[in-house]
Amino acid sequence: MKIGILGSGQVGQVLAKAFLNEGYEVMLGTRNTEKPEVVKFKSENMAIQTGNFDQTAKFGELLVLATGGTVTEEVIKLAGPVNFSGKIVIDTTNPIAKEPPVNGVLKYFTSLNDSLMERIQQWLPDAKLVKAFNSVGNGLMYKPGFKGGPPTMFICGNDEEAKKKVTGILRSFGWEAEDMGKAEAARAIEPLCMLWCIPGFLRSERTHAFKLLKK
Ligand SMILES: NC(=O)c1ccc[n+]([C@@H]2O[C@H](COP(=O)([O-])OP(=O)(O)OC[C@H]3O[C@@H](n4cnc5c(N)ncnc54)[C@H](OP(=O)(O)O)[C@@H]3O)[C@@H](O)[C@H]2O)c1
């Protein structure tokens, strides 16, 4: 299966390498394939293709959105909304505002009765969005290897088959998935990033992940 990763930042790069390692064909998308970070990534990962957002969205049978929250709408326009139609789209984004954190607490440009994922679903009504990977640092996204077993990735989305597919991907990446329901659940999942980041801002601790305990 071909994976198109929209976003050349840390998340895009980590997930591109992870999918390649799992045997997928991967293209990493950017506005500019000549930018030094992308050229360096390409030289270190020759088996991963790079392309502009439009080429990457066309290439991918499954797409990953790994773009800053404030620029995601712009990236979708550059990628061409039609190229998302009918495809599973893993949404890793968070609606982080431009203002700095307060006492280690990030500011969001959404409210508690709204989420970036729901906005993206409105921009891409025919895409099968699944929220995932937003509530953990990129260094732990692939095979995190905790002694206590696989951590929990909270996911949501309107398409049941898409969530099953992403659950399988998460399992192969060393995670267990917990399905929180439809897109509105992103109102609860996106703020988990705020919680995850607090120890990082306050104490430079970034080696944790969430786990749901059940009786
Ligand atoms: N960093 C983490 O550990 C982490 C963990 C969980 C979730 N997340 C979420 O994952 C997403 C990606 O994070 P990231 O740190 O990997 O990358 P990022 O720096 O937030 O985003 C990088 C991507 O955004 C694109 N971009 C920047 N400005 C743009 C503009 N004006 N118009 C169009 N595109 C623009 C860049 O394009 P170019 O390629 O052209 O430069 C690049 O591909 C974010 O929403 C973040 O909240 C991050």
PDB file of C-alpha atoms in Angstrom, residues 7-214:
ATOM      1  CA  GLY A   7       4.185  17.315   6.261  1.00  0.00           C
ATOM      2  CA  SER A   8       7.978  17.251   6.353  1.00  0.00           C
ATOM      3  CA  GLY A   9       8.429  18.145  10.050  1.00  0.00           C
ATOM      4  CA  GLN A  10       9.441  15.754  12.809  1.00  0.00           C
ATOM      5  CA  VAL A  11       6.146  13.846  12.803  1.00  0.00           C
ATOM      6  CA  GLY A  12       6.113  13.432   9.033  1.00  0.00           C
ATOM      7  CA  GLN A  13       9.703  12.192   9.030  1.00  0.00           C
ATOM      8  CA  VAL A  14       9.225   9.735  11.931  1.00  0.00           C
ATOM      9  CA  LEU A  15       6.040   8.266  10.457  1.00  0.00           C
ATOM     10  CA  ALA A  16       7.516   8.076   6.939  1.00  0.00           C
ATOM     11  CA  LYS A  17      10.392   5.962   8.275  1.00  0.00           C
ATOM     12  CA  ALA A  18       7.993   3.852  10.373  1.00  0.00           C
ATOM     13  CA  PHE A  19       5.723   3.051   7.415  1.00  0.00           C
ATOM     14  CA  LEU A  20       8.736   2.232   5.232  1.00  0.00           C
ATOM     15  CA  ASN A  21      10.040  -0.107   7.930  1.00  0.00           C
ATOM     16  CA  GLU A  22       6.654  -1.853   7.958  1.00  0.00           C
ATOM     17  CA  GLY A  23       6.937  -2.528   4.230  1.00  0.00           C
ATOM     18  CA  TYR A  24       4.832   0.287   2.759  1.00  0.00           C
ATOM     19  CA  GLU A  25       5.790   2.525  -0.173  1.00  0.00           C
ATOM     20  CA  VAL A  26       6.123   6.076   1.157  1.00  0.00           C
ATOM     21  CA  MET A  27       6.203   9.639  -0.181  1.00  0.00           C
ATOM     22  CA  LEU A  28       6.933  12.603   2.113  1.00  0.00           C
ATOM     23  CA  GLY A  29       5.152  15.818   1.107  1.00  0.00           C
ATOM     24  CA  THR A  30       6.393  19.395   1.429  1.00  0.00           C
ATOM     25  CA  ARG A  31       5.963  22.783  -0.264  1.00  0.00           C
ATOM     26  CA  ASN A  32       9.592  22.621  -1.362  1.00  0.00           C
ATOM     27  CA  THR A  33      11.516  19.403  -2.028  1.00  0.00           C
ATOM     28  CA  GLU A  34      14.724  21.473  -2.325  1.00  0.00           C
ATOM     29  CA  LYS A  35      14.629  22.746   1.254  1.00  0.00           C
ATOM     30  CA  PRO A  36      17.744  21.607   3.189  1.00  0.00           C
ATOM     31  CA  GLU A  37      15.864  19.529   5.807  1.00  0.00           C
ATOM     32  CA  VAL A  38      14.024  17.612   3.078  1.00  0.00           C
ATOM     33  CA  VAL A  39      17.165  17.121   0.973  1.00  0.00           C
ATOM     34  CA  LYS A  40      18.984  15.785   4.077  1.00  0.00           C
ATOM     35  CA  PHE A  41      16.058  13.461   4.897  1.00  0.00           C
ATOM     36  CA  LYS A  42      15.970  12.173   1.318  1.00  0.00           C
ATOM     37  CA  SER A  43      19.743  11.535   1.302  1.00  0.00           C
ATOM     38  CA  GLU A  44      19.440   9.512   4.531  1.00  0.00           C
ATOM     39  CA  ASN A  45      16.287   7.656   3.431  1.00  0.00           C
ATOM     40  CA  MET A  46      16.741   6.920  -0.257  1.00  0.00           C
ATOM     41  CA  ALA A  47      13.810   4.481  -0.357  1.00  0.00           C
ATOM     42  CA  ILE A  48      11.361   7.250   0.622  1.00  0.00           C
ATOM     43  CA  GLN A  49      10.211   9.503  -2.186  1.00  0.00           C
ATOM     44  CA  THR A  50       9.639  13.214  -1.681  1.00  0.00           C
ATOM     45  CA  GLY A  51       7.133  15.358  -3.528  1.00  0.00           C
ATOM     46  CA  ASN A  52       5.060  18.480  -3.274  1.00  0.00           C
ATOM     47  CA  PHE A  53       1.762  18.282  -1.392  1.00  0.00           C
ATOM     48  CA  ASP A  54      -0.270  17.709  -4.568  1.00  0.00           C
ATOM     49  CA  GLN A  55       1.985  14.875  -5.805  1.00  0.00           C
ATOM     50  CA  THR A  56       1.997  13.292  -2.350  1.00  0.00           C
ATOM     51  CA  ALA A  57      -1.777  13.407  -1.958  1.00  0.00           C
ATOM     52  CA  LYS A  58      -2.201  11.828  -5.411  1.00  0.00           C
ATOM     53  CA  PHE A  59       0.438   9.154  -4.625  1.00  0.00           C
ATOM     54  CA  GLY A  60      -0.982   8.001  -1.299  1.00  0.00           C
ATOM     55  CA  GLU A  61      -3.716   5.385  -1.077  1.00  0.00           C
ATOM     56  CA  LEU A  62      -3.672   6.187   2.642  1.00  0.00           C
ATOM     57  CA  LEU A  63      -2.716   9.724   3.683  1.00  0.00           C
ATOM     58  CA  VAL A  64      -1.252  11.153   6.885  1.00  0.00           C
ATOM     59  CA  LEU A  65      -1.800  14.800   7.830  1.00  0.00           C
ATOM     60  CA  ALA A  66       1.297  15.936   9.746  1.00  0.00           C
ATOM     61  CA  THR A  67       1.120  19.709   9.431  1.00  0.00           C
ATOM     62  CA  GLY A  68       0.967  22.550  11.919  1.00  0.00           C
ATOM     63  CA  GLY A  69      -2.614  23.161  13.058  1.00  0.00           C
ATOM     64  CA  THR A  70      -2.723  26.769  11.827  1.00  0.00           C
ATOM     65  CA  VAL A  71      -1.533  25.814   8.311  1.00  0.00           C
ATOM     66  CA  THR A  72      -3.461  22.580   7.774  1.00  0.00           C
ATOM     67  CA  GLU A  73      -6.229  24.249   5.724  1.00  0.00           C
ATOM     68  CA  GLU A  74      -3.573  25.803   3.459  1.00  0.00           C
ATOM     69  CA  VAL A  75      -1.843  22.423   3.008  1.00  0.00           C
ATOM     70  CA  ILE A  76      -5.162  20.783   2.067  1.00  0.00           C
ATOM     71  CA  LYS A  77      -5.720  23.486  -0.566  1.00  0.00           C
ATOM     72  CA  LEU A  78      -2.199  22.929  -1.946  1.00  0.00           C
ATOM     73  CA  ALA A  79      -2.708  19.141  -1.907  1.00  0.00           C
ATOM     74  CA  GLY A  80      -6.089  19.384  -3.672  1.00  0.00           C
ATOM     75  CA  PRO A  81      -9.161  18.284  -1.694  1.00  0.00           C
ATOM     76  CA  VAL A  82     -10.218  15.909  -4.493  1.00  0.00           C
ATOM     77  CA  ASN A  83      -7.061  13.848  -3.825  1.00  0.00           C
ATOM     78  CA  PHE A  84      -8.388  12.941  -0.359  1.00  0.00           C
ATOM     79  CA  SER A  85     -11.711  11.567  -1.622  1.00  0.00           C
ATOM     80  CA  GLY A  86     -12.562   8.113  -0.308  1.00  0.00           C
ATOM     81  CA  LYS A  87      -9.135   7.704   1.328  1.00  0.00           C
ATOM     82  CA  ILE A  88      -8.243   6.953   4.933  1.00  0.00           C
ATOM     83  CA  VAL A  89      -6.529  10.051   6.355  1.00  0.00           C
ATOM     84  CA  ILE A  90      -4.663   9.714   9.648  1.00  0.00           C
ATOM     85  CA  ASP A  91      -4.919  13.101  11.357  1.00  0.00           C
ATOM     86  CA  THR A  92      -1.975  13.756  13.691  1.00  0.00           C
ATOM     87  CA  THR A  93      -2.578  17.497  14.005  1.00  0.00           C
ATOM     88  CA  ASN A  94      -3.242  19.659  17.047  1.00  0.00           C
ATOM     89  CA  PRO A  95      -4.880  23.101  17.073  1.00  0.00           C
ATOM     90  CA  ILE A  96      -1.962  24.795  18.817  1.00  0.00           C
ATOM     91  CA  ALA A  97      -2.314  28.590  18.769  1.00  0.00           C
ATOM     92  CA  LYS A  98       0.535  30.934  17.936  1.00  0.00           C
ATOM     93  CA  GLU A  99       0.684  32.361  21.492  1.00  0.00           C
ATOM     94  CA  PRO A 100       3.248  30.817  23.880  1.00  0.00           C
ATOM     95  CA  PRO A 101       2.252  28.274  26.580  1.00  0.00           C
ATOM     96  CA  VAL A 102       1.253  29.584  30.033  1.00  0.00           C
ATOM     97  CA  ASN A 103       3.026  27.745  32.880  1.00  0.00           C
ATOM     98  CA  GLY A 104       3.629  24.888  30.460  1.00  0.00           C
ATOM     99  CA  VAL A 105       0.024  24.754  29.203  1.00  0.00           C
ATOM    100  CA  LEU A 106      -0.352  25.144  25.437  1.00  0.00           C
ATOM    101  CA  LYS A 107      -2.969  27.521  24.028  1.00  0.00           C
ATOM    102  CA  TYR A 108      -5.426  26.185  21.446  1.00  0.00           C
ATOM    103  CA  PHE A 109      -7.330  28.118  18.786  1.00  0.00           C
ATOM    104  CA  THR A 110     -10.335  25.791  19.176  1.00  0.00           C
ATOM    105  CA  SER A 111     -12.785  25.604  22.091  1.00  0.00           C
ATOM    106  CA  LEU A 112     -13.891  22.558  24.097  1.00  0.00           C
ATOM    107  CA  ASN A 113     -17.009  22.269  21.907  1.00  0.00           C
ATOM    108  CA  ASP A 114     -15.031  22.181  18.687  1.00  0.00           C
ATOM    109  CA  SER A 115     -11.916  20.462  17.317  1.00  0.00           C
ATOM    110  CA  LEU A 116      -9.486  20.800  14.448  1.00  0.00           C
ATOM    111  CA  MET A 117     -10.406  17.308  13.269  1.00  0.00           C
ATOM    112  CA  GLU A 118     -14.067  18.288  12.855  1.00  0.00           C
ATOM    113  CA  ARG A 119     -13.009  21.340  10.843  1.00  0.00           C
ATOM    114  CA  ILE A 120     -10.778  19.165   8.633  1.00  0.00           C
ATOM    115  CA  GLN A 121     -13.664  16.709   8.133  1.00  0.00           C
ATOM    116  CA  GLN A 122     -15.794  19.629   6.919  1.00  0.00           C
ATOM    117  CA  TRP A 123     -13.052  20.711   4.473  1.00  0.00           C
ATOM    118  CA  LEU A 124     -12.725  17.075   3.310  1.00  0.00           C
ATOM    119  CA  PRO A 125     -16.251  15.609   3.536  1.00  0.00           C
ATOM    120  CA  ASP A 126     -15.365  12.532   1.436  1.00  0.00           C
ATOM    121  CA  ALA A 127     -12.203  11.619   3.373  1.00  0.00           C
ATOM    122  CA  LYS A 128     -12.212   8.935   6.067  1.00  0.00           C
ATOM    123  CA  LEU A 129     -10.432  10.822   8.831  1.00  0.00           C
ATOM    124  CA  VAL A 130      -9.005   8.993  11.841  1.00  0.00           C
ATOM    125  CA  LYS A 131      -7.435  10.969  14.680  1.00  0.00           C
ATOM    126  CA  ALA A 132      -4.235   9.288  15.912  1.00  0.00           C
ATOM    127  CA  PHE A 133      -0.651   9.998  17.018  1.00  0.00           C
ATOM    128  CA  ASN A 134      -1.545  13.523  18.246  1.00  0.00           C
ATOM    129  CA  SER A 135      -1.117  12.814  21.969  1.00  0.00           C
ATOM    130  CA  VAL A 136       2.462  11.572  22.117  1.00  0.00           C
ATOM    131  CA  GLY A 137       5.843  13.027  21.161  1.00  0.00           C
ATOM    132  CA  ASN A 138       7.256  11.975  17.806  1.00  0.00           C
ATOM    133  CA  GLY A 139      10.124  10.083  19.479  1.00  0.00           C
ATOM    134  CA  LEU A 140       7.637   7.548  20.870  1.00  0.00           C
ATOM    135  CA  MET A 141       5.315   7.166  17.877  1.00  0.00           C
ATOM    136  CA  TYR A 142       6.984   4.029  16.513  1.00  0.00           C
ATOM    137  CA  LYS A 143       7.757   1.000  18.701  1.00  0.00           C
ATOM    138  CA  PRO A 144       7.867   2.958  21.990  1.00  0.00           C
ATOM    139  CA  GLY A 145       8.927  -0.173  23.900  1.00  0.00           C
ATOM    140  CA  PHE A 146       7.643   0.609  27.416  1.00  0.00           C
ATOM    141  CA  LYS A 147       8.297  -2.010  30.100  1.00  0.00           C
ATOM    142  CA  GLY A 148       4.607  -1.818  31.083  1.00  0.00           C
ATOM    143  CA  GLY A 149       3.486  -2.980  27.644  1.00  0.00           C
ATOM    144  CA  PRO A 150       1.940  -1.090  24.741  1.00  0.00           C
ATOM    145  CA  PRO A 151       0.600   2.372  25.580  1.00  0.00           C
ATOM    146  CA  THR A 152      -2.884   3.487  24.476  1.00  0.00           C
ATOM    147  CA  MET A 153      -3.529   5.604  21.404  1.00  0.00           C
ATOM    148  CA  PHE A 154      -6.931   7.248  21.636  1.00  0.00           C
ATOM    149  CA  ILE A 155      -8.492   7.375  18.181  1.00  0.00           C
ATOM    150  CA  CYS A 156     -11.794   8.596  16.718  1.00  0.00           C
ATOM    151  CA  GLY A 157     -13.443   9.044  13.343  1.00  0.00           C
ATOM    152  CA  ASN A 158     -16.707   8.602  11.492  1.00  0.00           C
ATOM    153  CA  ASP A 159     -15.736   5.553   9.399  1.00  0.00           C
ATOM    154  CA  GLU A 160     -15.603   2.207  11.225  1.00  0.00           C
ATOM    155  CA  GLU A 161     -13.543   0.369   8.583  1.00  0.00           C
ATOM    156  CA  ALA A 162     -10.976   3.177   8.528  1.00  0.00           C
ATOM    157  CA  LYS A 163     -10.593   2.962  12.313  1.00  0.00           C
ATOM    158  CA  LYS A 164     -10.099  -0.829  12.052  1.00  0.00           C
ATOM    159  CA  LYS A 165      -7.349  -0.310   9.470  1.00  0.00           C
ATOM    160  CA  VAL A 166      -5.634   2.343  11.636  1.00  0.00           C
ATOM    161  CA  THR A 167      -5.970   0.074  14.685  1.00  0.00           C
ATOM    162  CA  GLY A 168      -3.988  -2.576  12.794  1.00  0.00           C
ATOM    163  CA  ILE A 169      -1.333  -0.032  11.831  1.00  0.00           C
ATOM    164  CA  LEU A 170      -1.080   1.136  15.451  1.00  0.00           C
ATOM    165  CA  ARG A 171      -0.688  -2.447  16.659  1.00  0.00           C
ATOM    166  CA  SER A 172       2.189  -2.994  14.227  1.00  0.00           C
ATOM    167  CA  PHE A 173       3.734   0.275  15.488  1.00  0.00           C
ATOM    168  CA  GLY A 174       3.664  -1.039  19.107  1.00  0.00           C
ATOM    169  CA  TRP A 175       0.450   0.611  20.345  1.00  0.00           C
ATOM    170  CA  GLU A 176      -3.016  -0.453  21.442  1.00  0.00           C
ATOM    171  CA  ALA A 177      -5.848   1.651  20.037  1.00  0.00           C
ATOM    172  CA  GLU A 178      -8.862   2.792  22.056  1.00  0.00           C
ATOM    173  CA  ASP A 179     -11.751   3.878  19.840  1.00  0.00           C
ATOM    174  CA  MET A 180     -13.515   6.899  21.345  1.00  0.00           C
ATOM    175  CA  GLY A 181     -16.227   7.097  18.674  1.00  0.00           C
ATOM    176  CA  LYS A 182     -17.044   9.714  16.065  1.00  0.00           C
ATOM    177  CA  ALA A 183     -15.171  12.873  15.065  1.00  0.00           C
ATOM    178  CA  GLU A 184     -16.602  14.896  17.985  1.00  0.00           C
ATOM    179  CA  ALA A 185     -14.402  12.819  20.319  1.00  0.00           C
ATOM    180  CA  ALA A 186     -11.461  14.786  18.945  1.00  0.00           C
ATOM    181  CA  ARG A 187     -12.666  17.565  21.298  1.00  0.00           C
ATOM    182  CA  ALA A 188     -11.350  15.340  24.103  1.00  0.00           C
ATOM    183  CA  ILE A 189      -8.431  13.679  22.290  1.00  0.00           C
ATOM    184  CA  GLU A 190      -6.770  16.838  20.951  1.00  0.00           C
ATOM    185  CA  PRO A 191      -6.326  18.377  24.457  1.00  0.00           C
ATOM    186  CA  LEU A 192      -4.420  15.238  25.517  1.00  0.00           C
ATOM    187  CA  CYS A 193      -1.511  16.852  23.664  1.00  0.00           C
ATOM    188  CA  MET A 194      -1.679  19.775  26.129  1.00  0.00           C
ATOM    189  CA  LEU A 195      -1.476  17.306  29.022  1.00  0.00           C
ATOM    190  CA  TRP A 196       1.316  15.280  27.385  1.00  0.00           C
ATOM    191  CA  CYS A 197       3.410  18.426  26.791  1.00  0.00           C
ATOM    192  CA  ILE A 198       3.220  19.902  30.331  1.00  0.00           C
ATOM    193  CA  PRO A 199       6.014  17.729  31.863  1.00  0.00           C
ATOM    194  CA  GLY A 200       8.133  18.579  28.823  1.00  0.00           C
ATOM    195  CA  PHE A 201       7.749  22.329  29.238  1.00  0.00           C
ATOM    196  CA  LEU A 202       8.108  22.240  33.058  1.00  0.00           C
ATOM    197  CA  ARG A 203      10.741  19.536  33.570  1.00  0.00           C
ATOM    198  CA  SER A 204      12.036  18.526  30.105  1.00  0.00           C
ATOM    199  CA  GLU A 205      10.350  15.111  30.561  1.00  0.00           C
ATOM    200  CA  ARG A 206       9.231  13.604  27.266  1.00  0.00           C
ATOM    201  CA  THR A 207       9.460   9.842  27.799  1.00  0.00           C
ATOM    202  CA  HIS A 208       5.871   9.134  28.861  1.00  0.00           C
ATOM    203  CA  ALA A 209       2.685   7.963  27.147  1.00  0.00           C
ATOM    204  CA  PHE A 210      -0.929   7.424  28.223  1.00  0.00           C
ATOM    205  CA  LYS A 211      -2.361   4.005  29.083  1.00  0.00           C
ATOM    206  CA  LEU A 212      -6.004   3.213  29.773  1.00  0.00           C
ATOM    207  CA  LEU A 213      -6.361   0.686  32.592  1.00  0.00           C
ATOM    208  CA  LYS A 214      -9.477  -1.509  32.603  1.00  0.00           C
TER     209      LYS A 214
END
